[in-house]
Short mmCIF file of C-alpha atoms in Angstrom, two decimals:
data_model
loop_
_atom_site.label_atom_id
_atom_site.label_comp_id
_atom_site.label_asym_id
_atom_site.label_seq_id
_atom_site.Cartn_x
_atom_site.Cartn_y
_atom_site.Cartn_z
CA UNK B 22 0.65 21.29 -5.91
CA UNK B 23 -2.10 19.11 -7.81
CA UNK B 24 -5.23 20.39 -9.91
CA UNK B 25 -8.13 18.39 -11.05
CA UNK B 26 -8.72 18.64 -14.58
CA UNK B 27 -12.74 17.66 -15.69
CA UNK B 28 -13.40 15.93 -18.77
CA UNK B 29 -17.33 15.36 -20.19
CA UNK B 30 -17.54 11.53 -21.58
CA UNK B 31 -18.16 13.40 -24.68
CA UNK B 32 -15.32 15.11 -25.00
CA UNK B 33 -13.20 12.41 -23.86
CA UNK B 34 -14.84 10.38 -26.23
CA UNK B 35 -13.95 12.73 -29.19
CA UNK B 36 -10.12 13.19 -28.07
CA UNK B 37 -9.54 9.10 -27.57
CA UNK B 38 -10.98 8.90 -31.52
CA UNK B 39 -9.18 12.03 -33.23
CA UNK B 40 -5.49 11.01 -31.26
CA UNK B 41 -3.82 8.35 -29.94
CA UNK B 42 -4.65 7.69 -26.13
CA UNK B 43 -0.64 8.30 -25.79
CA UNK B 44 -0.44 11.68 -26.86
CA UNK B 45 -3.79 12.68 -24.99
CA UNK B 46 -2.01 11.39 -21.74
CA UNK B 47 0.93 13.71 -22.48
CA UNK B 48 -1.44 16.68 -23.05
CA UNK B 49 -3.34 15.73 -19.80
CA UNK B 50 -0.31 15.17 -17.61
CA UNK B 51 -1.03 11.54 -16.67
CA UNK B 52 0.01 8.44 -17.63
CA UNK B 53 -2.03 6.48 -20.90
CA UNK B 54 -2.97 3.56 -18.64
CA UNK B 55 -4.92 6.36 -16.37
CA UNK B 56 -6.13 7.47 -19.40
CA UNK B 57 -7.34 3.98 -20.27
CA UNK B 58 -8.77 3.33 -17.18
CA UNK B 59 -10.85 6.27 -16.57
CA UNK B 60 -12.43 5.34 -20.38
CA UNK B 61 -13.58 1.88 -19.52
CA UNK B 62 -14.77 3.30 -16.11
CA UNK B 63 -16.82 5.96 -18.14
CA UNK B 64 -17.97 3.02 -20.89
CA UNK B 65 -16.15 5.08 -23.53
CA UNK B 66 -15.10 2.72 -26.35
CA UNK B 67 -11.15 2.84 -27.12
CA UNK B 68 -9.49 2.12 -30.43
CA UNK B 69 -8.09 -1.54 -31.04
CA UNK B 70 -4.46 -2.32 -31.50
CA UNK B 71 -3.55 -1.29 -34.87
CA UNK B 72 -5.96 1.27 -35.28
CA UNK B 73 -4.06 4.41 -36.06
CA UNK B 74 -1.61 2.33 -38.35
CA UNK B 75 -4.92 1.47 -40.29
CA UNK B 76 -5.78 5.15 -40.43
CA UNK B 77 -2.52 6.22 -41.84
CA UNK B 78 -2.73 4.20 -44.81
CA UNK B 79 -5.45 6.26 -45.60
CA UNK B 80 -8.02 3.13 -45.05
CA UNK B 81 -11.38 3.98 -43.42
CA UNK B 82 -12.51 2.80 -39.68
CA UNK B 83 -15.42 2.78 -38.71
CA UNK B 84 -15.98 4.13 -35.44
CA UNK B 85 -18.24 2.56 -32.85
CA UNK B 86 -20.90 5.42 -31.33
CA UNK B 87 -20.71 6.56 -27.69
CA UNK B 88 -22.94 4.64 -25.67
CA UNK B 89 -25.58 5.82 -23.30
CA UNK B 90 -23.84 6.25 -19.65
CA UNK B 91 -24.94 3.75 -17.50
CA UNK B 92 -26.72 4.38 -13.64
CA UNK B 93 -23.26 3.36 -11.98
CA UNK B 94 -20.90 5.52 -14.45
CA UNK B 95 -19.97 9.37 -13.77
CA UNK B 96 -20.64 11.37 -16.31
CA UNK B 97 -17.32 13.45 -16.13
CA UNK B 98 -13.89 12.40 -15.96
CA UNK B 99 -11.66 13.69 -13.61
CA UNK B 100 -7.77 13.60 -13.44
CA UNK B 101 -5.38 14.70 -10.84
CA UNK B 102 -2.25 16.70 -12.76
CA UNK B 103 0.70 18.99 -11.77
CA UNK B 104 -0.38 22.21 -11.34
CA UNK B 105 3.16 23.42 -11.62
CA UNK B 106 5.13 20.32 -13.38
CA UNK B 107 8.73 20.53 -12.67
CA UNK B 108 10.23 21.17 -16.07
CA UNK B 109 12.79 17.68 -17.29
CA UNK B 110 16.28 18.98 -17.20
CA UNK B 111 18.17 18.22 -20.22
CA UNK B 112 20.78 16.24 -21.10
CA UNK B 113 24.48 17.24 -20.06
CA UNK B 114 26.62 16.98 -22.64
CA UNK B 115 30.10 16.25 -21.10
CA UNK B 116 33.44 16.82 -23.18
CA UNK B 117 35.82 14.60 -23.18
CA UNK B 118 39.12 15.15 -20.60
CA UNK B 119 42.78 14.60 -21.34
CA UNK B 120 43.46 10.59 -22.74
CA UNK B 121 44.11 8.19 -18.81
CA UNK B 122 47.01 5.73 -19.64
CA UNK B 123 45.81 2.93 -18.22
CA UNK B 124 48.73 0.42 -16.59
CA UNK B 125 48.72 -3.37 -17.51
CA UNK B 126 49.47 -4.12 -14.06
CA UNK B 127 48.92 -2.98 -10.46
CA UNK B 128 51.65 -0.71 -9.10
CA UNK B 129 51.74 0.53 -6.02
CA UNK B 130 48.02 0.28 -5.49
CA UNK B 131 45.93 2.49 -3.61
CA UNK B 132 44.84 1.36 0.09
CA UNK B 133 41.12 0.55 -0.76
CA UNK B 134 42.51 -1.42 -3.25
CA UNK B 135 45.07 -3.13 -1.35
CA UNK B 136 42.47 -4.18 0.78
CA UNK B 137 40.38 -5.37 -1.86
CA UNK B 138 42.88 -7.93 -3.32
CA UNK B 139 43.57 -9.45 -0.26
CA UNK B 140 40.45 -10.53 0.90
CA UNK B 141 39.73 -11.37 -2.83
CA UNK B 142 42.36 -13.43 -3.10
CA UNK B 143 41.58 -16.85 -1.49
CA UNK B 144 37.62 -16.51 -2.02
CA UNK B 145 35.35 -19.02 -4.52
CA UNK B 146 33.27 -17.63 -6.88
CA UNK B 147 29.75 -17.71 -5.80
CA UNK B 148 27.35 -17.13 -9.45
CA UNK B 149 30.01 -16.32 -11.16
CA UNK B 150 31.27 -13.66 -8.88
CA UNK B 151 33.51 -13.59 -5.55
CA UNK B 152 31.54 -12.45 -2.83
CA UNK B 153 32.86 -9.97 -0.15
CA UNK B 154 31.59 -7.78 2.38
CA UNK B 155 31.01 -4.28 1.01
CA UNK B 156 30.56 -2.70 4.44
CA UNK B 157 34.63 -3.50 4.64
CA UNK B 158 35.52 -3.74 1.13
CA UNK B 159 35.08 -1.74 -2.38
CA UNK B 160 31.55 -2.35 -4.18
CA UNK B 161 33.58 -4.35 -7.13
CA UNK B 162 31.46 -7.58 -8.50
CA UNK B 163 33.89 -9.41 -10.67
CA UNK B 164 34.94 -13.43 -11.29
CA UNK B 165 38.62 -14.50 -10.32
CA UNK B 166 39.14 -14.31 -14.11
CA UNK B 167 38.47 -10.63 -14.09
CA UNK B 168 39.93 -9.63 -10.95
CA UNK B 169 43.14 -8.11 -11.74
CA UNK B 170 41.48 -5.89 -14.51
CA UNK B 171 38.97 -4.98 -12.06
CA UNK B 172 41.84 -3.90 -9.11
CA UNK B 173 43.29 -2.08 -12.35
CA UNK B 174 40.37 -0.39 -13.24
CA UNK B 175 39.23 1.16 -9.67
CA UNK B 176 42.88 1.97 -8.46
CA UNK B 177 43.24 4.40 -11.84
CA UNK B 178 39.52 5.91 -11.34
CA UNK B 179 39.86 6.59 -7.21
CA UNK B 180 43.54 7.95 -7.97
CA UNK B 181 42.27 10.08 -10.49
CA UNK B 182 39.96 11.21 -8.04
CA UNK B 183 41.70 12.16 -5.68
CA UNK B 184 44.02 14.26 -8.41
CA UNK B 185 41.28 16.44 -8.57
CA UNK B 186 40.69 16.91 -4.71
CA UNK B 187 37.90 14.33 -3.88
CA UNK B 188 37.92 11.33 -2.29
CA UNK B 189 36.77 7.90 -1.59
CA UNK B 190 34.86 6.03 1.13
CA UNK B 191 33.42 3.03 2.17
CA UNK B 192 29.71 3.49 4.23
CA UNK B 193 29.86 0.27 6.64
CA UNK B 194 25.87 1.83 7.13
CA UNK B 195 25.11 1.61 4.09
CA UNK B 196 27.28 -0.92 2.22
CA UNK B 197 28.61 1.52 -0.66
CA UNK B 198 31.46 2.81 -2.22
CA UNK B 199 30.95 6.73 -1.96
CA UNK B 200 32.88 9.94 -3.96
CA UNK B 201 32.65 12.52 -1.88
CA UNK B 202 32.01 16.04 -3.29
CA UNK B 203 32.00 19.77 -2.20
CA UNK B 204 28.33 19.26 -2.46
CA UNK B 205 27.36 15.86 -1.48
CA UNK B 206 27.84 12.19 -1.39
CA UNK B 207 28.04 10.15 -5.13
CA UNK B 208 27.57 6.06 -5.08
CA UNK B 209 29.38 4.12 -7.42
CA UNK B 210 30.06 0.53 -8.34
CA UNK B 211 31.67 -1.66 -10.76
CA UNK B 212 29.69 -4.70 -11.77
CA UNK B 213 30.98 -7.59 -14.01
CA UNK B 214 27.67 -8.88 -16.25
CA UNK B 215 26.85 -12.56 -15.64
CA UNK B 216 25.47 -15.43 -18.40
CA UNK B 217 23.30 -18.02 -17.89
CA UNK B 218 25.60 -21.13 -19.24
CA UNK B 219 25.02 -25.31 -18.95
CA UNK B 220 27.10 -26.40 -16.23
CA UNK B 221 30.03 -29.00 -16.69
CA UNK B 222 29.01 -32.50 -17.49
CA UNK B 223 28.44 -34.99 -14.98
CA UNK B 224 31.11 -37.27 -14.43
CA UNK B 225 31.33 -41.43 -15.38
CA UNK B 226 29.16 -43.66 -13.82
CA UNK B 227 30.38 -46.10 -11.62
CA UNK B 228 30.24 -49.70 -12.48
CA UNK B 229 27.17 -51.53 -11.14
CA UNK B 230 24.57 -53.89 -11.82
CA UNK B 231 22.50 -54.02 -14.88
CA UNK B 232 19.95 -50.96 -15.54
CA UNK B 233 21.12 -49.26 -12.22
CA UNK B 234 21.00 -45.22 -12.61
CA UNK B 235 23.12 -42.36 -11.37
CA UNK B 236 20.41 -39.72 -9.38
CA UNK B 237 22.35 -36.83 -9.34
CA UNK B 238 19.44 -33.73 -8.04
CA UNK B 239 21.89 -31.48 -6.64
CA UNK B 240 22.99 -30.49 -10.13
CA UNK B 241 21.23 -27.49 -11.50
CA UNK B 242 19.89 -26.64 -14.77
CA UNK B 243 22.50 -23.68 -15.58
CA UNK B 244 25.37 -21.93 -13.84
CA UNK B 245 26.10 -18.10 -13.52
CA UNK B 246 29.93 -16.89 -15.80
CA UNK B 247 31.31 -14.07 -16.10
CA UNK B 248 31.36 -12.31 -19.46
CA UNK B 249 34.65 -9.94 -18.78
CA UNK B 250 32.22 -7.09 -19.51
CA UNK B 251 32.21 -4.59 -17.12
CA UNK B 252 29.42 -1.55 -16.04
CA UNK B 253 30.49 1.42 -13.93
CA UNK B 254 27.52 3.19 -12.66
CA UNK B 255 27.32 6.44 -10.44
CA UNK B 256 23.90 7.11 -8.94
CA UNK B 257 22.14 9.56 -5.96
CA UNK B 258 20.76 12.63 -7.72
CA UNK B 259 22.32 13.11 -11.04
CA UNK B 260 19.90 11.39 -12.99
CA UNK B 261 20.01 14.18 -16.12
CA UNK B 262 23.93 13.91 -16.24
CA UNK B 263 25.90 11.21 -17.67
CA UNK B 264 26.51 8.36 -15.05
CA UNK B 265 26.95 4.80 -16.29
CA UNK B 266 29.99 3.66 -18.73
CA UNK B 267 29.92 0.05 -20.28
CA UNK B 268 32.25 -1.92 -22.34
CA UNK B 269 31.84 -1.30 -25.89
CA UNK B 270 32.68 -2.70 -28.89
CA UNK B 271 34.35 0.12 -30.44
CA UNK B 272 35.84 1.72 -26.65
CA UNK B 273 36.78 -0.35 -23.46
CA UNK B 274 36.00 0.89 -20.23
CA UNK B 275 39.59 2.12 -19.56
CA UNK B 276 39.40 4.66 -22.12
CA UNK B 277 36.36 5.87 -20.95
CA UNK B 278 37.25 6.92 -18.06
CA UNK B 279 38.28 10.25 -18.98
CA UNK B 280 34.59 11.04 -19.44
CA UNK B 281 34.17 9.97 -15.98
CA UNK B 282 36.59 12.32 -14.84
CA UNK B 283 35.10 15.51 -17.13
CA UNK B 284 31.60 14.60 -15.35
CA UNK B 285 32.35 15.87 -12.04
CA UNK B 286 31.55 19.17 -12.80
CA UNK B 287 28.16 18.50 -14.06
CA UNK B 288 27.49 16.71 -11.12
CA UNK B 289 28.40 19.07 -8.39
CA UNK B 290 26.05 21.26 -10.20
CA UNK B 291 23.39 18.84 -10.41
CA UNK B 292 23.82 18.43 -6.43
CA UNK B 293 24.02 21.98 -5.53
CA UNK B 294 20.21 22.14 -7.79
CA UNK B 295 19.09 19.03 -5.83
CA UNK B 296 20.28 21.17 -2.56
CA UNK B 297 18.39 24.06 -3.76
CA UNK B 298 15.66 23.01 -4.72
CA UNK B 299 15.26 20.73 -1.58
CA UNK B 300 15.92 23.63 0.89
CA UNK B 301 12.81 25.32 -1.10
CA UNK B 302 10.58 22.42 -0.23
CA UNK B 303 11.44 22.57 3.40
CA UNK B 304 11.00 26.04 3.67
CA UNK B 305 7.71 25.38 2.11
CA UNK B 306 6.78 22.88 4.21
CA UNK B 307 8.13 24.36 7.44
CA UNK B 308 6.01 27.50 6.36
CA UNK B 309 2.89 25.18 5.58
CA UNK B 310 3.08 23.88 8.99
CA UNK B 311 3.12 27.02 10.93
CA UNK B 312 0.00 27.98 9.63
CA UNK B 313 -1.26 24.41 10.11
CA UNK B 314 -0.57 24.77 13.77
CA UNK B 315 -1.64 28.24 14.44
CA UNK B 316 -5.16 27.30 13.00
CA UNK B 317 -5.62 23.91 14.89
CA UNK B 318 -4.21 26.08 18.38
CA UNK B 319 -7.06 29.06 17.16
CA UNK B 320 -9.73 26.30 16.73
CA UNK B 321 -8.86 24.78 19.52
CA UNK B 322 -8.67 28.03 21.70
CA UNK B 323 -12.22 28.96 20.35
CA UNK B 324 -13.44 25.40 21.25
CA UNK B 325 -12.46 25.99 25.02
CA UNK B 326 -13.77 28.65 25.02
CA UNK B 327 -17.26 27.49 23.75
CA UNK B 328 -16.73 25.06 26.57
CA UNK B 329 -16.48 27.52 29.16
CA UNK B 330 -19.38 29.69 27.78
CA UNK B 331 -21.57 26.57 27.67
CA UNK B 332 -20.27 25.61 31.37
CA UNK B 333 -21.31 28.81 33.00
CA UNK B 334 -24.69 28.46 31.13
CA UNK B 335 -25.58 25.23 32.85
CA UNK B 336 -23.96 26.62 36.32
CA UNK B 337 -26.72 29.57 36.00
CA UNK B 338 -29.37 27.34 34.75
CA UNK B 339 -28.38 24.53 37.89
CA UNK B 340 -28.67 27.93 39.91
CA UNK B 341 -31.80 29.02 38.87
CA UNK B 342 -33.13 25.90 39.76
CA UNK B 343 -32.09 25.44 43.14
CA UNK B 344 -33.40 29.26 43.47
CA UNK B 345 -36.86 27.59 42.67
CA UNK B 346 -36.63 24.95 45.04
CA UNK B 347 -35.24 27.11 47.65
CA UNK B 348 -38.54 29.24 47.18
CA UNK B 349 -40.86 25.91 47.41
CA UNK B 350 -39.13 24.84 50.38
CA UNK B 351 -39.84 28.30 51.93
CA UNK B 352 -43.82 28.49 51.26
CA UNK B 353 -43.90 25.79 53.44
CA UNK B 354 -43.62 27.77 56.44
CA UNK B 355 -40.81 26.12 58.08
CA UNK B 356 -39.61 28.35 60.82
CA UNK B 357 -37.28 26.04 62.90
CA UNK B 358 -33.85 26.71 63.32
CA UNK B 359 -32.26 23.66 61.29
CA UNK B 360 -34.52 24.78 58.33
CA UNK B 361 -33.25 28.61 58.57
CA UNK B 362 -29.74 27.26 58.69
CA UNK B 363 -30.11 25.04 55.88
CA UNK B 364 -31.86 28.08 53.84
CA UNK B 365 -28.79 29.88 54.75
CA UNK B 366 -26.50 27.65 53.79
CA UNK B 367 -28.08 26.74 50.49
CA UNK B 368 -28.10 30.64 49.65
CA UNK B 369 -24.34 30.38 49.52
CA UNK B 370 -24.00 27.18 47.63
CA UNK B 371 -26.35 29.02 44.87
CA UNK B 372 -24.47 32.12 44.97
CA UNK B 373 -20.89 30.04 44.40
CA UNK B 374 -22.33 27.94 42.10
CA UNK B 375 -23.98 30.59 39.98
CA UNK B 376 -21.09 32.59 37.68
CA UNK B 377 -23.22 35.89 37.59
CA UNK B 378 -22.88 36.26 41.51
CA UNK B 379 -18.93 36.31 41.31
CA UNK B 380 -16.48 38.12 39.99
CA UNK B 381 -17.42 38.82 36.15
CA UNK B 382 -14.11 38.72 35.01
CA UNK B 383 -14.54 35.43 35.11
CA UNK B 384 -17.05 34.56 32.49
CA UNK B 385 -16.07 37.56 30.17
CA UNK B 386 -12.10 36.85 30.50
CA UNK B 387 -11.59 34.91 26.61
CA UNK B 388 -8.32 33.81 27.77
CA UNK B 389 -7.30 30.28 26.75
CA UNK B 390 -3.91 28.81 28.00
CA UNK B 391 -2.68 25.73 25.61
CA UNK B 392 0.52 23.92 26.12
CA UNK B 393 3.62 25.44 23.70
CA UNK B 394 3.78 21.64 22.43
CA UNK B 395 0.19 22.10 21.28
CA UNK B 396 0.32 20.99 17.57
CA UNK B 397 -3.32 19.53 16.79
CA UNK B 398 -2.99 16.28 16.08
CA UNK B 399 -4.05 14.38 18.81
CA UNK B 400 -6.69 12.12 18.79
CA UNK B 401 -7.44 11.07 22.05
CA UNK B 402 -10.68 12.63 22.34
CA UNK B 403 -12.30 12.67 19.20
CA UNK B 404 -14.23 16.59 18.50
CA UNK B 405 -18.17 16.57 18.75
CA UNK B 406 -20.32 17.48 15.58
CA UNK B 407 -21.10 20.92 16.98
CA UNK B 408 -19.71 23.22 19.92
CA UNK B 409 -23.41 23.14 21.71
CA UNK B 410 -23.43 18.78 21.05
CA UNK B 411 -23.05 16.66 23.94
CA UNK B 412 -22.47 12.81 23.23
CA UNK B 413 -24.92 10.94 25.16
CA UNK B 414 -21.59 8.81 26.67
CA UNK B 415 -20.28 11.81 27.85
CA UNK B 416 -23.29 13.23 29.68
CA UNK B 417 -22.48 11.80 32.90
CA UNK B 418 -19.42 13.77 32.95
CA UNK B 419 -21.70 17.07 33.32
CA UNK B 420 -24.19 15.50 36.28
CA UNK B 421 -23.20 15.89 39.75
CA UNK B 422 -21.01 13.75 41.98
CA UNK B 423 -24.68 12.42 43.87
CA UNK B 424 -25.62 11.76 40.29
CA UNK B 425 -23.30 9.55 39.66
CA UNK B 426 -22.69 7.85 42.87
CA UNK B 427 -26.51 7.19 42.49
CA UNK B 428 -26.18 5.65 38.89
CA UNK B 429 -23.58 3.35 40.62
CA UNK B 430 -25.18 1.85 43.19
CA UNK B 431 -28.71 1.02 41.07
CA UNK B 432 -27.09 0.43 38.32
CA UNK B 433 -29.16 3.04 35.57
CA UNK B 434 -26.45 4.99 34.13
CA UNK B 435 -27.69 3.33 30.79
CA UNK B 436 -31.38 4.36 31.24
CA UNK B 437 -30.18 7.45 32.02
CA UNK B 438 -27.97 7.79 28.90
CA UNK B 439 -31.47 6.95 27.27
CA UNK B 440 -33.31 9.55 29.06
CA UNK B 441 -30.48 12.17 28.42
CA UNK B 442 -30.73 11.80 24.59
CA UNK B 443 -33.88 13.28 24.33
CA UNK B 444 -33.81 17.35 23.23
CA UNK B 445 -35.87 18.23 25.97
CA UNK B 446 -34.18 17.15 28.99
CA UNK B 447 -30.96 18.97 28.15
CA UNK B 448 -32.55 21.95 29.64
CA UNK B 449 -33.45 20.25 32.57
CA UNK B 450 -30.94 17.98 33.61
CA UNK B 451 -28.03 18.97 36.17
CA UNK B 452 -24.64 19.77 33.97
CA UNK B 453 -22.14 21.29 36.20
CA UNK B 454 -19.81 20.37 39.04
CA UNK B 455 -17.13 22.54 39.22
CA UNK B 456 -14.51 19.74 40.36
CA UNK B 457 -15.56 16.67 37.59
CA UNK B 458 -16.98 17.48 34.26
CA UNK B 459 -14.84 21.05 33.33
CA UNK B 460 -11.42 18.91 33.86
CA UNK B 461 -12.79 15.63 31.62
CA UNK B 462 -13.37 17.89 28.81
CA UNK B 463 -11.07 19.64 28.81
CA UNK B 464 -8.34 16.42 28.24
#
């Protein structure tokens, strides 16, 4: 989790000229470039190169007054820290295993290694290495000079492996050379370091006429060699224990390997904390969801049903209405027979259009059904401002089917959009059909 942390350009001002802007950023829990920044984004003066050396002689500085904050400059500094920081592990301190004899040549070689050599055998060095394919082969970058060393090396260290009960791998996925352990999947490789050198000198020029020259611009400025110095490096989550070995003067990288061998148990333990501590976060994050998803399925519930309250509102008001006009139409005294059957029949449109004439289970029932694969994060439909807001667009969706067949054929739907805007003709305005508008919204 993250906090923000507030500074005044005052105080910031004072802690940038009493300490170094380094040691600040470690108290903060940023880096000293954010530190930095944030100062020349507040106008807050920083010290110059050299200042605190000029301090600790004892020599006095002068230091430049805070100026007046301009219109476009905050007047607090914020910084977004750990609120928990993950404590650094320390360093493992591995002892050193029983002496490896090492054999000057390759006996009996293991079957990775086997492999190796003979598709190593009859390849050119490419930049001062032979290239191979490390979906097929061992990750080993070495020059033809170094190769047998190299086979050597890796047939001792996977052998010594799997001694102890592990084993090797090649990932054609991934390209890698993987130790597997009880608790996970180590990659390793074994890299020969490479020198820039001139390359070879260009050979006689031919005899030919007077002041002719020999263009050669294939040949480039430098060439990659190998040194004979070789890296072994182990890497995927054990970063605090030991996990690269490099020729040295004083020890060669065979009789290291020993330490290599005593730092398996430090790293199954650093795995089994990796595995730990990323169930945790799952389980956090699983649990973090749930909750996510029950309150976008409760809003969403409570938005349908705003919908439905608001839909039975403009089904009574359409009701009312027509009640009104059904009344006009009878002051007019029309006693014929088409006229009482149309009365009639209106009478029964009203009372299945109106919700308070039915059944009122109906409008008090507040149960919503969602889908189980409800999760809230479609956007198809984008949510109005409020629950009661209707976007003008959408307005047609609440008119009747004559309505809109009407907007159609004389082309005013967009002078009716107009119309609809206004406040007052909300109330007025037909919004329901019970077959268009209640479907629509609901998507």
């Amino acid at each position: 989790m993250y906090k923000q942390v507030e500074f005044t350009r005052e105080d910031l001002y004072k802690m940038v000229w009493d300490r170094p802007v380094l040691v600040i950023a470690k108290e903060i829990g940023v880096s000293d470039a954010a530190v930095a920044k944030a100062c020349r984004k507040a106008g807050i003066p920083l010290p110059n190169r050299g200042h605190w050396a000029i301090v600790k002689s004892g020599r006095a500085v002068k230091t430049p007054p805070l100026p007046k904050s301009k219109p476009d400059q905050p007047d607090s500094v914020w910084f977004t820290v750990h609120e928990n920081p993950p404590p650094k592990l320390p360093k493992v301190e591995i002892p050193n295993g029983p002496l490896i004899e090492i054999p000057t040549e390759l006996v009996k070689p293991h079957r990775l290694v086997a492999e190796l050599k003979a598709a190593a055998k009859d390849r050119k060095e490419d930049k001062g290495v032979i290239p191979l394919n490390y979906q097929k082969f061992l990750r080993v970058r070495t020059s033809a000079a170094q190769l047998d060393r190299a086979l050597i090396l890796m047939d001792a260290l996977i052998k010594q492996f799997e001694d102890k009960g592990y084993k090797v791998r090649i990932s054609e996925k991934n390209a890698e050379t993987e130790l597997v352990l009880k608790e996970g999947v180590i990659v390793f490789r074994l890299d020969e370091r490479t020198k820039q050198t001139s390359p070879p000198p260009p050979p006689p020029r031919p005899p030919g006429r007077r002041g002719e020259h020999y263009y050669e611009p294939w040949r480039p400025a430098y060439i990659l060699v190998g040194t004979g110095e070789f890296t072994l490096e182990f890497s995927r989550g054990i970063s605090n224990c030991p996990n690269i070995w490099k020729d040295r003067a004083k020890a060669s990288l065979e009789a290291q390997l020993r330490e290599v061998v005593a730092a398996i148990p430090s790293w199954e333990a650093a795995l089994l904390a990796n595995r730990i501590q990323r169930e945790e976060r799952e389980a956090r994050e699983r649990e973090a969801e749930k909750r996510r998803v029950a309150e976008a399925r409760a809003q969403e519930i409570l938005r349908l049903q705003r919908v439905r309250l608001v839909n039975n509102l403009r089904a009574w008001e359409q009701a009312e209405r027509l009640r009104q006009f059904i009344a006009a139409f009878e002051q007019k005294g029309d006693q014929s027979l088409e006229a009482q059957a149309w009365l009639e029949w209106a009478n029964l449109q009203v009372q299945a259009l109106d919700p308070l004439c039915s059944d009122l289970k109906g409008v008090i029932d507040p149960s919503v059904e969602l889908s189980e694969y409800f999760t809230g994060r479609s956007s198809w439909d984008k949510q109005p401002k409020d629950w009661w807001y209707v976007d003008p667009k959408k307005r047609s969706l609440l008119g009747s089917v004559e309505d809109s067949e009407e907007e159609l054929e004389e082309g005013t739907g967009e002078a009716n959009a107009n119309a609809l805007s206004q406040p007052d003709e909300l109330e007025t305005k037909p919004a329901w059909h019970p077959n268009q508008w209640y479907t629509q919204l609901h998507r």
